[in-house]
PDB file of C-alpha atoms in Angstrom:
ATOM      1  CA  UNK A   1      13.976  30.396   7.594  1.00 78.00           C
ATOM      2  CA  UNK A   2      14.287  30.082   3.785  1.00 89.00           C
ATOM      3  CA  UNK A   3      16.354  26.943   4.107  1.00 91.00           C
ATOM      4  CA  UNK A   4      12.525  24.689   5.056  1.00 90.00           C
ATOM      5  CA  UNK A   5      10.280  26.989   3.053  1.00 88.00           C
ATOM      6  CA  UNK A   6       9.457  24.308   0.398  1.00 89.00           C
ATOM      7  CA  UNK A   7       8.939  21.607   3.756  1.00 86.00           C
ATOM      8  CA  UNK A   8       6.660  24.209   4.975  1.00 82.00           C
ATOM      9  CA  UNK A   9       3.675  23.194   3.102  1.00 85.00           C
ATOM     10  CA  UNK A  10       3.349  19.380   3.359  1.00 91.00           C
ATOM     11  CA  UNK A  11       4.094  20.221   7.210  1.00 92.00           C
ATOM     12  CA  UNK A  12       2.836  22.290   9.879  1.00 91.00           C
ATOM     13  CA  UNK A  13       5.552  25.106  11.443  1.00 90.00           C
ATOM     14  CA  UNK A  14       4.881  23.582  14.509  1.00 93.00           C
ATOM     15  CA  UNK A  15       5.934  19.852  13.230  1.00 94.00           C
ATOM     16  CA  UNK A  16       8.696  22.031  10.860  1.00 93.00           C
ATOM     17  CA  UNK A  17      10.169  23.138  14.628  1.00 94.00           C
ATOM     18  CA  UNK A  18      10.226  20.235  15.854  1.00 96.00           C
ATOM     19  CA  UNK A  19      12.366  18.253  13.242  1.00 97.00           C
ATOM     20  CA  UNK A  20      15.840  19.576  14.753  1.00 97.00           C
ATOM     21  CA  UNK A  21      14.924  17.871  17.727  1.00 98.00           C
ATOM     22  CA  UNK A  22      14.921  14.588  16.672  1.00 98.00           C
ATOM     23  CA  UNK A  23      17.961  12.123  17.161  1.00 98.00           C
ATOM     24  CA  UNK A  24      18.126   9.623  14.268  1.00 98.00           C
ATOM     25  CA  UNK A  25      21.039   7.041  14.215  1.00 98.00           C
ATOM     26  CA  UNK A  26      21.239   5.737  10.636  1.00 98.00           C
ATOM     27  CA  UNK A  27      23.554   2.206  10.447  1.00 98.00           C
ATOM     28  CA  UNK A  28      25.406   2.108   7.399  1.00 98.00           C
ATOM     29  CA  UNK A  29      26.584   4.962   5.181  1.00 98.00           C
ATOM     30  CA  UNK A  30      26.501   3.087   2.039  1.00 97.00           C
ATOM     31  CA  UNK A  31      24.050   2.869  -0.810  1.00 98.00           C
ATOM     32  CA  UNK A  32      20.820   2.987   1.589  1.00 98.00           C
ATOM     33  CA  UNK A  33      22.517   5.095   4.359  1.00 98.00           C
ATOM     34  CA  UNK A  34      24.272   7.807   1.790  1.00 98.00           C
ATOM     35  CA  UNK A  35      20.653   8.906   0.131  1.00 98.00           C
ATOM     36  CA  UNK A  36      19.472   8.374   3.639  1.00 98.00           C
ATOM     37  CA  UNK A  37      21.844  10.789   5.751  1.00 98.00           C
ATOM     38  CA  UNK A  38      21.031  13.462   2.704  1.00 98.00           C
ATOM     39  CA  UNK A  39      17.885  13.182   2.967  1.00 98.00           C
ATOM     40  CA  UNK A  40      17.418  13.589   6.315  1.00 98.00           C
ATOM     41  CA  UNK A  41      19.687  16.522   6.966  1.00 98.00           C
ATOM     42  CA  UNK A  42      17.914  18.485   4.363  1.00 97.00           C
ATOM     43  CA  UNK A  43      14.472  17.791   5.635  1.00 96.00           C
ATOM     44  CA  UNK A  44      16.227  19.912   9.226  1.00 96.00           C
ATOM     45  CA  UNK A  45      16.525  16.218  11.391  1.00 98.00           C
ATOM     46  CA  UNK A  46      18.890  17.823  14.133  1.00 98.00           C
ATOM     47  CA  UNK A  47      20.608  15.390  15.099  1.00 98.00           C
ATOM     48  CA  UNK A  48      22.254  12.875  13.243  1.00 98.00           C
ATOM     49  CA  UNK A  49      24.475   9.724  14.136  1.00 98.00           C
ATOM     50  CA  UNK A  50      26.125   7.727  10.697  1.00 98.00           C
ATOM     51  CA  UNK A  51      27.312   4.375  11.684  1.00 98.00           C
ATOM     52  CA  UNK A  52      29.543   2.915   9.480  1.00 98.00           C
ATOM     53  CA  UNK A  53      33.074   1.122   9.721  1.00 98.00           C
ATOM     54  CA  UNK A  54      33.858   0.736   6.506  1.00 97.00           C
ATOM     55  CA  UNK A  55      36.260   3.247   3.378  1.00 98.00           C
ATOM     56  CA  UNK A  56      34.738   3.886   0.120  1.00 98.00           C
ATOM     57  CA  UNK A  57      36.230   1.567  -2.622  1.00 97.00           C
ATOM     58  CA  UNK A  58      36.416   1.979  -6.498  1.00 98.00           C
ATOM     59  CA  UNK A  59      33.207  -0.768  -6.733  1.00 97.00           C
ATOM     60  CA  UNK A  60      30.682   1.885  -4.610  1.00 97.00           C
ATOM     61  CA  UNK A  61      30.843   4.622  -7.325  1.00 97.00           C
ATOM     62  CA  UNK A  62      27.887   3.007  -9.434  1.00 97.00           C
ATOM     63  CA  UNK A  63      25.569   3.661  -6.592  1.00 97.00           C
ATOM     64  CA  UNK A  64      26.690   5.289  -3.073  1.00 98.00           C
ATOM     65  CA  UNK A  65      25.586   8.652  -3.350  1.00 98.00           C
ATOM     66  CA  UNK A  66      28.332   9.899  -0.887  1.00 98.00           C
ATOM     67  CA  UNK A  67      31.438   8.302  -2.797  1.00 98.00           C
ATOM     68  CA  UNK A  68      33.430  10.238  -5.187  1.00 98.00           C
ATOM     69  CA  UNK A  69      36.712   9.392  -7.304  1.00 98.00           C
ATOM     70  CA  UNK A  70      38.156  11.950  -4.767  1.00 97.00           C
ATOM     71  CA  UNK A  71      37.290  10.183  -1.344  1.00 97.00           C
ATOM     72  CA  UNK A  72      38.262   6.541  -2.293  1.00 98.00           C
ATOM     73  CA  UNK A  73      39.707   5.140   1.108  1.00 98.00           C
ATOM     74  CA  UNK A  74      37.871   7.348   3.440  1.00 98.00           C
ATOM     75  CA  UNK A  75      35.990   6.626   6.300  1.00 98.00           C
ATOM     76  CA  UNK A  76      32.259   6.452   5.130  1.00 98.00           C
ATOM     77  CA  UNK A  77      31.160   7.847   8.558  1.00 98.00           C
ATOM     78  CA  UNK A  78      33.126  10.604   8.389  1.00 98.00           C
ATOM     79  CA  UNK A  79      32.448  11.538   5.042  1.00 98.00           C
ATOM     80  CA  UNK A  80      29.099  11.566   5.659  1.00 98.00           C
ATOM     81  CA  UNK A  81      29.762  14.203   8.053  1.00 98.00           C
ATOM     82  CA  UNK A  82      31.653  16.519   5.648  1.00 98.00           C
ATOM     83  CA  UNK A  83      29.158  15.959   2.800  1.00 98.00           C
ATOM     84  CA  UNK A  84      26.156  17.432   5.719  1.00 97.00           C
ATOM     85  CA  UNK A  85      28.049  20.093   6.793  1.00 97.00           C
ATOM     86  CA  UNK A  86      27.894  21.866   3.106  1.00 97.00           C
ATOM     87  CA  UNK A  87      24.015  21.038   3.142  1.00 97.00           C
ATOM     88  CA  UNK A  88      23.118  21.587   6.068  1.00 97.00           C
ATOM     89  CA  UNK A  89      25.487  23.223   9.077  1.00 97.00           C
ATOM     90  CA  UNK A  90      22.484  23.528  11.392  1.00 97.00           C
ATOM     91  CA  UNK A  91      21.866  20.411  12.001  1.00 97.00           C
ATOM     92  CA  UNK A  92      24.619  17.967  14.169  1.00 98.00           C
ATOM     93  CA  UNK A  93      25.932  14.872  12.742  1.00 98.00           C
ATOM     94  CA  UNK A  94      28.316  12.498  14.369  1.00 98.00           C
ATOM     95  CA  UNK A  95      30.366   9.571  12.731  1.00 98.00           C
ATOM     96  CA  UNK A  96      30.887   6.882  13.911  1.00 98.00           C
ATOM     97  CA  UNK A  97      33.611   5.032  11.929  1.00 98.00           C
ATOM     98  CA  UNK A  98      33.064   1.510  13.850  1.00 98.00           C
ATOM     99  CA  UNK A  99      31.009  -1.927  12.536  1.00 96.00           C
ATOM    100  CA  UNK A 100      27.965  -2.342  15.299  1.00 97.00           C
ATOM    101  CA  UNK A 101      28.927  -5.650  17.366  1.00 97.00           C
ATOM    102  CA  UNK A 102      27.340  -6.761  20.131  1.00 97.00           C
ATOM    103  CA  UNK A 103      29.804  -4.973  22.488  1.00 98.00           C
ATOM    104  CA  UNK A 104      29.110  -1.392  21.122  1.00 98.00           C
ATOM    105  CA  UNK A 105      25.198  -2.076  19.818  1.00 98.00           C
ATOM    106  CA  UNK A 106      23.580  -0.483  23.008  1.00 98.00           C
ATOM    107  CA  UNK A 107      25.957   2.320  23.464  1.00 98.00           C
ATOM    108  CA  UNK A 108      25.997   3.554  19.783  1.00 98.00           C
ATOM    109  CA  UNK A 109      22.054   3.442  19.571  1.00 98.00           C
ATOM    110  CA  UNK A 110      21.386   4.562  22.875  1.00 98.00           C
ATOM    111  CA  UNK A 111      19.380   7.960  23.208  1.00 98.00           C
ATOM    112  CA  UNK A 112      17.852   7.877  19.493  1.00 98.00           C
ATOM    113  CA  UNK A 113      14.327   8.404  18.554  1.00 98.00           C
ATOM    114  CA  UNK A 114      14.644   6.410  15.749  1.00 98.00           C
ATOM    115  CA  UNK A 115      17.172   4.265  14.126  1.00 98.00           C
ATOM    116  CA  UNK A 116      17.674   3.600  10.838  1.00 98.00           C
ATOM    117  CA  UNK A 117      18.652   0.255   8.985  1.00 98.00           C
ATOM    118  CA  UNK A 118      20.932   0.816   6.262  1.00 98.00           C
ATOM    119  CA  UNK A 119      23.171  -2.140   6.317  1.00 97.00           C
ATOM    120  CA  UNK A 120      24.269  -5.079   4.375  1.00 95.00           C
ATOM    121  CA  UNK A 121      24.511  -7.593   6.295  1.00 94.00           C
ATOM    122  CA  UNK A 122      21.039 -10.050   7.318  1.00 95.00           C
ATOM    123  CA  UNK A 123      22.638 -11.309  11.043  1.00 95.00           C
ATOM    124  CA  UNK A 124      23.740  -7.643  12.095  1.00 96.00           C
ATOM    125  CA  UNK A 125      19.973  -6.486  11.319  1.00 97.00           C
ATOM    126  CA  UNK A 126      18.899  -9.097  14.250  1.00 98.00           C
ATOM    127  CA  UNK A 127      21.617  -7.509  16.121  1.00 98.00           C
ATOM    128  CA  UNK A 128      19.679  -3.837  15.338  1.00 98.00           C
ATOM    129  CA  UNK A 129      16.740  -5.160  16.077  1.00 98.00           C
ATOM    130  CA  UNK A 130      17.065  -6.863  19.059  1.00 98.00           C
ATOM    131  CA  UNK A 131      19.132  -3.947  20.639  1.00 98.00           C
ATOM    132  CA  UNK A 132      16.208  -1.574  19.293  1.00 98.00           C
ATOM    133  CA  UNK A 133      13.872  -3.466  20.516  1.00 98.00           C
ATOM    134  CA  UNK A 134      16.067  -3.492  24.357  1.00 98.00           C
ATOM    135  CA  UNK A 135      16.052   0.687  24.105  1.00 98.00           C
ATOM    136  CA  UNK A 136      12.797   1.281  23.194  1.00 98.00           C
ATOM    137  CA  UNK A 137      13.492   2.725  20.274  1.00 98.00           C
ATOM    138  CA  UNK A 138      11.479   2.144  16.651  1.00 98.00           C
ATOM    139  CA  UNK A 139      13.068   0.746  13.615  1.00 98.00           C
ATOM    140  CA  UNK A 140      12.982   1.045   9.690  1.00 98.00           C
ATOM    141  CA  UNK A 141      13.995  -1.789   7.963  1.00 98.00           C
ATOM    142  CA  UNK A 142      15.338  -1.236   4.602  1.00 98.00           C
ATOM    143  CA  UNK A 143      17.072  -3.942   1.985  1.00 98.00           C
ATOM    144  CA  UNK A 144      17.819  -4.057  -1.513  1.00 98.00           C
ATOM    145  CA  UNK A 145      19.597  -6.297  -4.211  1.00 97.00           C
ATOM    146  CA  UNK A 146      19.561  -5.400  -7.781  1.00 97.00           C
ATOM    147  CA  UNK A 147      15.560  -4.538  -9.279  1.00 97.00           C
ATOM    148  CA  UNK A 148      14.598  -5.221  -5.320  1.00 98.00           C
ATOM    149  CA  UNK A 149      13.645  -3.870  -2.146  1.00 98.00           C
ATOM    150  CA  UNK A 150      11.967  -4.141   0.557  1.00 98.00           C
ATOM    151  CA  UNK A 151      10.948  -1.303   3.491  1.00 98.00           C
ATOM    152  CA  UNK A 152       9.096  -2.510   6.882  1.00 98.00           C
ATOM    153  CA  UNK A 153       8.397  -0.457  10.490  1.00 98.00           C
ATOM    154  CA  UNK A 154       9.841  -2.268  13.620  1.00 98.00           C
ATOM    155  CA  UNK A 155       8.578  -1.342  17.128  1.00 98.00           C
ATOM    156  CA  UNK A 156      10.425  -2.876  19.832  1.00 98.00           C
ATOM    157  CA  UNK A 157       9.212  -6.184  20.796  1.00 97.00           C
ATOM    158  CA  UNK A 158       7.763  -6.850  16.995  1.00 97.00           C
ATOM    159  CA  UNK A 159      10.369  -9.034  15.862  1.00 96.00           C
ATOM    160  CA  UNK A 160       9.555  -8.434  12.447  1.00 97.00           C
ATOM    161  CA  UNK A 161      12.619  -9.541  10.695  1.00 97.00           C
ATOM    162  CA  UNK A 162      12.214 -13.370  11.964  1.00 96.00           C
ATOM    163  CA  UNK A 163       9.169 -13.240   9.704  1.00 95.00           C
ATOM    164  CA  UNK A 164      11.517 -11.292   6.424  1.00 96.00           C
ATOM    165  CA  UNK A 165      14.085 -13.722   7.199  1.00 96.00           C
ATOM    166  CA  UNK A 166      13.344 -17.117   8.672  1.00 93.00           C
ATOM    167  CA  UNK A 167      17.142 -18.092   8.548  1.00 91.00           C
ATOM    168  CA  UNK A 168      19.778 -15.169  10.138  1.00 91.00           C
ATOM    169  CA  UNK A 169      22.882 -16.423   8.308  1.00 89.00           C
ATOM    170  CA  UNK A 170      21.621 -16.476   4.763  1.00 90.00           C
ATOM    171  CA  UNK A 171      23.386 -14.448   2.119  1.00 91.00           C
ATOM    172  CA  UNK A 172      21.072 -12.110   0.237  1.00 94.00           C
ATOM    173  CA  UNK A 173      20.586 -12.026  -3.619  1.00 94.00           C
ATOM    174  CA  UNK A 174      22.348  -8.580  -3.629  1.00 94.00           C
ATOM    175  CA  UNK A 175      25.509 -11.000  -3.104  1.00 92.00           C
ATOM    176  CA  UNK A 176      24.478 -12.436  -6.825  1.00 92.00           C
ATOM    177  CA  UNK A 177      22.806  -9.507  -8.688  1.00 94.00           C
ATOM    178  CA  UNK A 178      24.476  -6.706  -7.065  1.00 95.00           C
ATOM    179  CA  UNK A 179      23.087  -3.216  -6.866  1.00 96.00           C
ATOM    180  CA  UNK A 180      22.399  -0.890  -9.466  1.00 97.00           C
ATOM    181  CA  UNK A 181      22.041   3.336  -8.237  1.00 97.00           C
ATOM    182  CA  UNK A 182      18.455   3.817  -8.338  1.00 98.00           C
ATOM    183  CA  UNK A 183      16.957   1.138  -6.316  1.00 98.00           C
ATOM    184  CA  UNK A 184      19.524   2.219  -3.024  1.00 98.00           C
ATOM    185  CA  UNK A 185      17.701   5.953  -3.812  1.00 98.00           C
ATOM    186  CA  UNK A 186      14.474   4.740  -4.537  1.00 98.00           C
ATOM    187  CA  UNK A 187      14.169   2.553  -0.720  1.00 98.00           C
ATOM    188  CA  UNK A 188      15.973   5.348   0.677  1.00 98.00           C
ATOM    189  CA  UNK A 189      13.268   7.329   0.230  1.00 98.00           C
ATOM    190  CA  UNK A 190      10.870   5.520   1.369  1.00 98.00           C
ATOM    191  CA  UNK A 191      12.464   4.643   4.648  1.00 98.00           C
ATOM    192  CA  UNK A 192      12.790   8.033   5.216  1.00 98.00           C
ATOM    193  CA  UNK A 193       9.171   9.327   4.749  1.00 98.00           C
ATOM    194  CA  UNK A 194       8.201   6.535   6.892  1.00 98.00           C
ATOM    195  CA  UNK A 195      11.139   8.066   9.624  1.00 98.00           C
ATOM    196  CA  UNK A 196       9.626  11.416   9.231  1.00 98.00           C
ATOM    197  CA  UNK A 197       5.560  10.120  10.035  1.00 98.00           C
ATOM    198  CA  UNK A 198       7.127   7.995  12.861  1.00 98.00           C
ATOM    199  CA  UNK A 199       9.172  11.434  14.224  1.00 98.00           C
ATOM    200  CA  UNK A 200       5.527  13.334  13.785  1.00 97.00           C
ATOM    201  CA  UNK A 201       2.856  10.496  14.707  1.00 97.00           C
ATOM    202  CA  UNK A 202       1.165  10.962  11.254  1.00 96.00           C
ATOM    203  CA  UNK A 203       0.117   9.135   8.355  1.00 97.00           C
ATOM    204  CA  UNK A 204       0.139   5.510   7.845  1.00 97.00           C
ATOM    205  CA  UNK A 205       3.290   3.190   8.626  1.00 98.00           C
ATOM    206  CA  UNK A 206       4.279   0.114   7.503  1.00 98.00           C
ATOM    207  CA  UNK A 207       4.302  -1.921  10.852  1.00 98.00           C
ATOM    208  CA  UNK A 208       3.971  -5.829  10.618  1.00 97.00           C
ATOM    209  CA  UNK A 209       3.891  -5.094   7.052  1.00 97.00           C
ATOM    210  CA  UNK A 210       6.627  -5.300   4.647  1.00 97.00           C
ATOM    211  CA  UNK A 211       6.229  -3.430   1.418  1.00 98.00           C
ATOM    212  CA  UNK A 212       8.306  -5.150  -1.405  1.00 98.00           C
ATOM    213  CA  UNK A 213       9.168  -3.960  -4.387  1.00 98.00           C
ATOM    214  CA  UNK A 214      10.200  -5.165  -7.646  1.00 97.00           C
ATOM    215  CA  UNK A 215      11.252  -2.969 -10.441  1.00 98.00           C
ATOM    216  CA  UNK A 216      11.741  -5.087 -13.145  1.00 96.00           C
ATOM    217  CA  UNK A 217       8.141  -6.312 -13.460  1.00 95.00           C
ATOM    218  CA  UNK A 218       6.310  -3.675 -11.555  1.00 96.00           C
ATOM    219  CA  UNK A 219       5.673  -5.413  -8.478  1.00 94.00           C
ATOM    220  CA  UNK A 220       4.645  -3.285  -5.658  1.00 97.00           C
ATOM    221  CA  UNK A 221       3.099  -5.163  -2.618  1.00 96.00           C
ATOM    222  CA  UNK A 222       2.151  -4.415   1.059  1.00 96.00           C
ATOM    223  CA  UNK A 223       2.179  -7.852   2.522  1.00 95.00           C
ATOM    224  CA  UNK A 224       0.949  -8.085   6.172  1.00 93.00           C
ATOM    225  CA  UNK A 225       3.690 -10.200   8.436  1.00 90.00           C
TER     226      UNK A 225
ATOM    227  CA  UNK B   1      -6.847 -30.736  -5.300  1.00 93.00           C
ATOM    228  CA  UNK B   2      -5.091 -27.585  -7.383  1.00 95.00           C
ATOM    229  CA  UNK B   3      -2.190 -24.883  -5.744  1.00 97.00           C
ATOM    230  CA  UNK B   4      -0.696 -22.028  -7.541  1.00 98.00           C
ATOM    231  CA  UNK B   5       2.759 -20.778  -6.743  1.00 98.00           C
ATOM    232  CA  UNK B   6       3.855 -17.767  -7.273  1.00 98.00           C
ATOM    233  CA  UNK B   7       7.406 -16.754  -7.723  1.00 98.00           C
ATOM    234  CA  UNK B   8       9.208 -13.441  -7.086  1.00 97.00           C
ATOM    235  CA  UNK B   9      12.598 -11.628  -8.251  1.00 96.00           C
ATOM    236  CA  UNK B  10      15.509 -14.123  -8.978  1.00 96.00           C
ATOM    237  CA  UNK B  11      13.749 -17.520  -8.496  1.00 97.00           C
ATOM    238  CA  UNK B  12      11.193 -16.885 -11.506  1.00 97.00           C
ATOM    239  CA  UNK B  13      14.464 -17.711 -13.704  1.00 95.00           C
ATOM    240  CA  UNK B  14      13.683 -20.695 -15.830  1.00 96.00           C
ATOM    241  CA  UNK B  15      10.781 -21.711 -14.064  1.00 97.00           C
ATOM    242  CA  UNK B  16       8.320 -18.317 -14.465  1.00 96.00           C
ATOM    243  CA  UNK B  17       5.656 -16.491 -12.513  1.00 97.00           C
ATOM    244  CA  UNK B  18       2.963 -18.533 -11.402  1.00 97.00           C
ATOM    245  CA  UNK B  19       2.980 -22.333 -11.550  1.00 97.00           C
ATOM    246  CA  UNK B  20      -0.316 -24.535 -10.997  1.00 96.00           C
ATOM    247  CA  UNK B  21       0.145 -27.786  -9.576  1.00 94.00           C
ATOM    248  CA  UNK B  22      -2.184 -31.102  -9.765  1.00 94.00           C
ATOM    249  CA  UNK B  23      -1.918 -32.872  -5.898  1.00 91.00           C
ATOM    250  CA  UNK B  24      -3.198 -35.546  -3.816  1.00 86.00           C
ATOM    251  CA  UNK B  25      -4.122 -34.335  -0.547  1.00 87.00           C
ATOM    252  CA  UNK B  26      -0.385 -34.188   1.954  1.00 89.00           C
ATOM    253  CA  UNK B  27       1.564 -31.288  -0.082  1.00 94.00           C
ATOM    254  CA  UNK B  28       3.353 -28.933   1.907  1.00 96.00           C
ATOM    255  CA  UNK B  29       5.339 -25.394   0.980  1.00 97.00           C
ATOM    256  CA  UNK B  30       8.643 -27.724   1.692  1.00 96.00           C
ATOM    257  CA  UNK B  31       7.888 -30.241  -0.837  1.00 96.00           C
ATOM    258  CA  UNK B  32       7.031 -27.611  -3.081  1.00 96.00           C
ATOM    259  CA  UNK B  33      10.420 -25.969  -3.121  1.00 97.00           C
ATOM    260  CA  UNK B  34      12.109 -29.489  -3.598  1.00 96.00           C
ATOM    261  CA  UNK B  35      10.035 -30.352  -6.290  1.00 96.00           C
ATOM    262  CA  UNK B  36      10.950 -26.582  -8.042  1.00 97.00           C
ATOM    263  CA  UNK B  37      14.476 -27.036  -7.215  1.00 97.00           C
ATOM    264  CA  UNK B  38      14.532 -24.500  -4.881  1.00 97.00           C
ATOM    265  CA  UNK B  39      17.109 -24.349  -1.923  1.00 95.00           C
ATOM    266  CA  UNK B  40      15.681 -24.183   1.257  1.00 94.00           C
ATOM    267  CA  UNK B  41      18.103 -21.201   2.172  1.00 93.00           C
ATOM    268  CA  UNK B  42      16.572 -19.811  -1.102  1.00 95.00           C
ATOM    269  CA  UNK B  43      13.400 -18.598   0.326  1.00 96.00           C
ATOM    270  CA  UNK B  44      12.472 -15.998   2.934  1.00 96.00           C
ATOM    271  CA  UNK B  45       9.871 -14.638   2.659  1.00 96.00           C
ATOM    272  CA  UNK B  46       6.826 -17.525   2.194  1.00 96.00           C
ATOM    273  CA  UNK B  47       3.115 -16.463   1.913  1.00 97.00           C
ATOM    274  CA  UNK B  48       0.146 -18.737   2.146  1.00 97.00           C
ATOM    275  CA  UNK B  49      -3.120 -17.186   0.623  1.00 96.00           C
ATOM    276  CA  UNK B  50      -1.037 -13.336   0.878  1.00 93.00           C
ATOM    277  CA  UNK B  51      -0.278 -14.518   4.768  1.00 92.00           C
ATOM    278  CA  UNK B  52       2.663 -15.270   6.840  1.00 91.00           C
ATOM    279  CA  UNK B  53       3.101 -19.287   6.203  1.00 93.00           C
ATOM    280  CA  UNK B  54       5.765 -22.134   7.087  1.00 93.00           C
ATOM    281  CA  UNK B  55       7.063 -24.824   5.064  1.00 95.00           C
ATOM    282  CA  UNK B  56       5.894 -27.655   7.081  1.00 94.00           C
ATOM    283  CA  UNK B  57       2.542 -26.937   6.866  1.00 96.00           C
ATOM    284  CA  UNK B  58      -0.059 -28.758   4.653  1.00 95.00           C
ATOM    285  CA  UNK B  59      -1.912 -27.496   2.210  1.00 96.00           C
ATOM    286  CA  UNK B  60      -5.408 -27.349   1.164  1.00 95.00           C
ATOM    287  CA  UNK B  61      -7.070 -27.360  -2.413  1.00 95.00           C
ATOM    288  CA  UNK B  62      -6.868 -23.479  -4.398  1.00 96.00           C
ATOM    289  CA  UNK B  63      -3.893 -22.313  -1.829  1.00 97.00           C
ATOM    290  CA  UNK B  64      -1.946 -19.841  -3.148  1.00 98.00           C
ATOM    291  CA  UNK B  65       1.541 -20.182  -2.216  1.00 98.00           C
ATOM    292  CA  UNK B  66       3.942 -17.131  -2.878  1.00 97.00           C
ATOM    293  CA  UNK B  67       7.962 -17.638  -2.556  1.00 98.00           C
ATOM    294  CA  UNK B  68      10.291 -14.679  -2.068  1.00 97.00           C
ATOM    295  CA  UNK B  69      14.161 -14.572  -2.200  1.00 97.00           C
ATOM    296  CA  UNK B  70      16.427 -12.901   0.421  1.00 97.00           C
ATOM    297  CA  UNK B  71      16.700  -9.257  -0.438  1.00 97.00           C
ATOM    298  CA  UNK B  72      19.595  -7.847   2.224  1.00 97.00           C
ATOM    299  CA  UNK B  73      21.846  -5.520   0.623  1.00 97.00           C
ATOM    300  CA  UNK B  74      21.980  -2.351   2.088  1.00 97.00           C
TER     301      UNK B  74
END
């Protein structure tokens, strides 16, 4: 198929095949989960669930990749699914316009391969983790405010994020500094290379790691946790 | 004894990179931060010689201590 010629050569046809049967469930459809949910879809990732409960506003625009002066108020979930249906309509995406909580965590992830962390919020990762970590089910980690980010791999029983974040109801720095549009595209990428070599058992992965990154003075560290 | 710190993103602002301190043996990470001015809430992730460290722990001569902010935003 022409569509995954240029995916061809960086992967086997074999691994190539294999892609649309993968079930990723990416949480939060904002600046991480927009770039994310593209990304994904065009590399052939069959099955997609975008969690997110949340409307585009007027103050997304200067960095979530799926927002547009025309779909201010919408659901982000479900514009997520609209956007992958013009890129890719092989591939099966399901909103999910809902916050995770502890009452729907375990249904919503259940029967993923992978789930992705693309929220904004430092006590609902816990939440993600600790219900990842119940399934089975791996985890990439993925935060940024302003020139900063930060990707890490999370297997279940890791607990990697008490290590990130030694208090669970801190506020961030993206709460100060905001976020600008490339650093949401530039850890979205990242996350999702590290989704693909989890899906395919190949290359190296960033578990009880954390790589952070710092754009303003060229920091770029792997720090073991 | 002598301990650099080393600060990342936001909380180099008005106090810089890397700061080299002069101590008598007893210095923790948490005395550290109070002496920089640095809320407690302020720092997540805290290195010790490039490994996971606490604040309560104490110190020992040429540690490198390395503070980082709480990046969440997604």
């Amino acid at each position: 198929m022409k569509r995954y010629i240029r995916n061809m050569n960086m992967l086997s046809k074999e691994e190539n095949e294999k892609l649309k049967d993968f079930k990723v469930c990416v949480v939060g459809c904002g600046g991480l989960g927009g770039y994310i949910i593209e990304m994904l879809g065009r590399l052939g990732i069959g099955h997609i669930t975008a969690v997110d409960g949340d409307v585009f506003d007027e103050t997304n625009l200067n960095r979530q990749v799926l927002s547009d002066v025309e779909n201010l108020g919408k659901s982000k979930a479900m514009i997520a699914q609209r956007r992958m249906k013009l890129v890719n309509p092989l591939i099966e995406i399901v909103p999910i316009d809902n916050r995770i909580t502890e009452e729907n965590a375990e249904k919503i992830l259940c029967g993923h391969h992978l789930i992705i962390d693309a929220i904004d919020n430092i006590y609902i990762r816990f939440l993600l983790q600790d219900t990842a970590s119940k399934l089975n089910i791996p985890m990439i980690h993925g935060a940024i405010a302003g020139w900063y980010g930060q990707v890490a791999t999370i297997f279940p029983g890791d607990k990697t994020l008490e290590k990130i974040y030694p208090q669970k109801d801190v506020k961030g720095l993206e709460n100060e500094i905001g976020n600008p549009s490339f650093t949401p595209a530039l850890i979205a990428s990242i996350q999702v290379s590290e989704a693909l070599k989890i899906l395919l058992n190949k290359g190296e992965i960033l578990r009880h790691k954390l790589l952070y990154i710092d754009l303003l003075e060229h920091n770029y560290m792997i720090m073991e946790l | 004894m002598e301990i650099e710190v080393r600060l990342f993103a936001t909380l180099r602002e008005g106090r810089g990179k890397k700061i080299f301190f002069q101590f008598e043996k007893g210095i923790s990470p948490h005395k550290i931060i109070k002496l920089l001015n640095i809320k407690e809430e302020d720092v997540s992730i805290l290195l010790i010689n490039g490994r996971n460290g606490e604040l309560n722990v104490e110190l020992n001569e040429g540690d490198v201590v390395s503070i980082f902010p709480p990046v969440g935003g997604g």
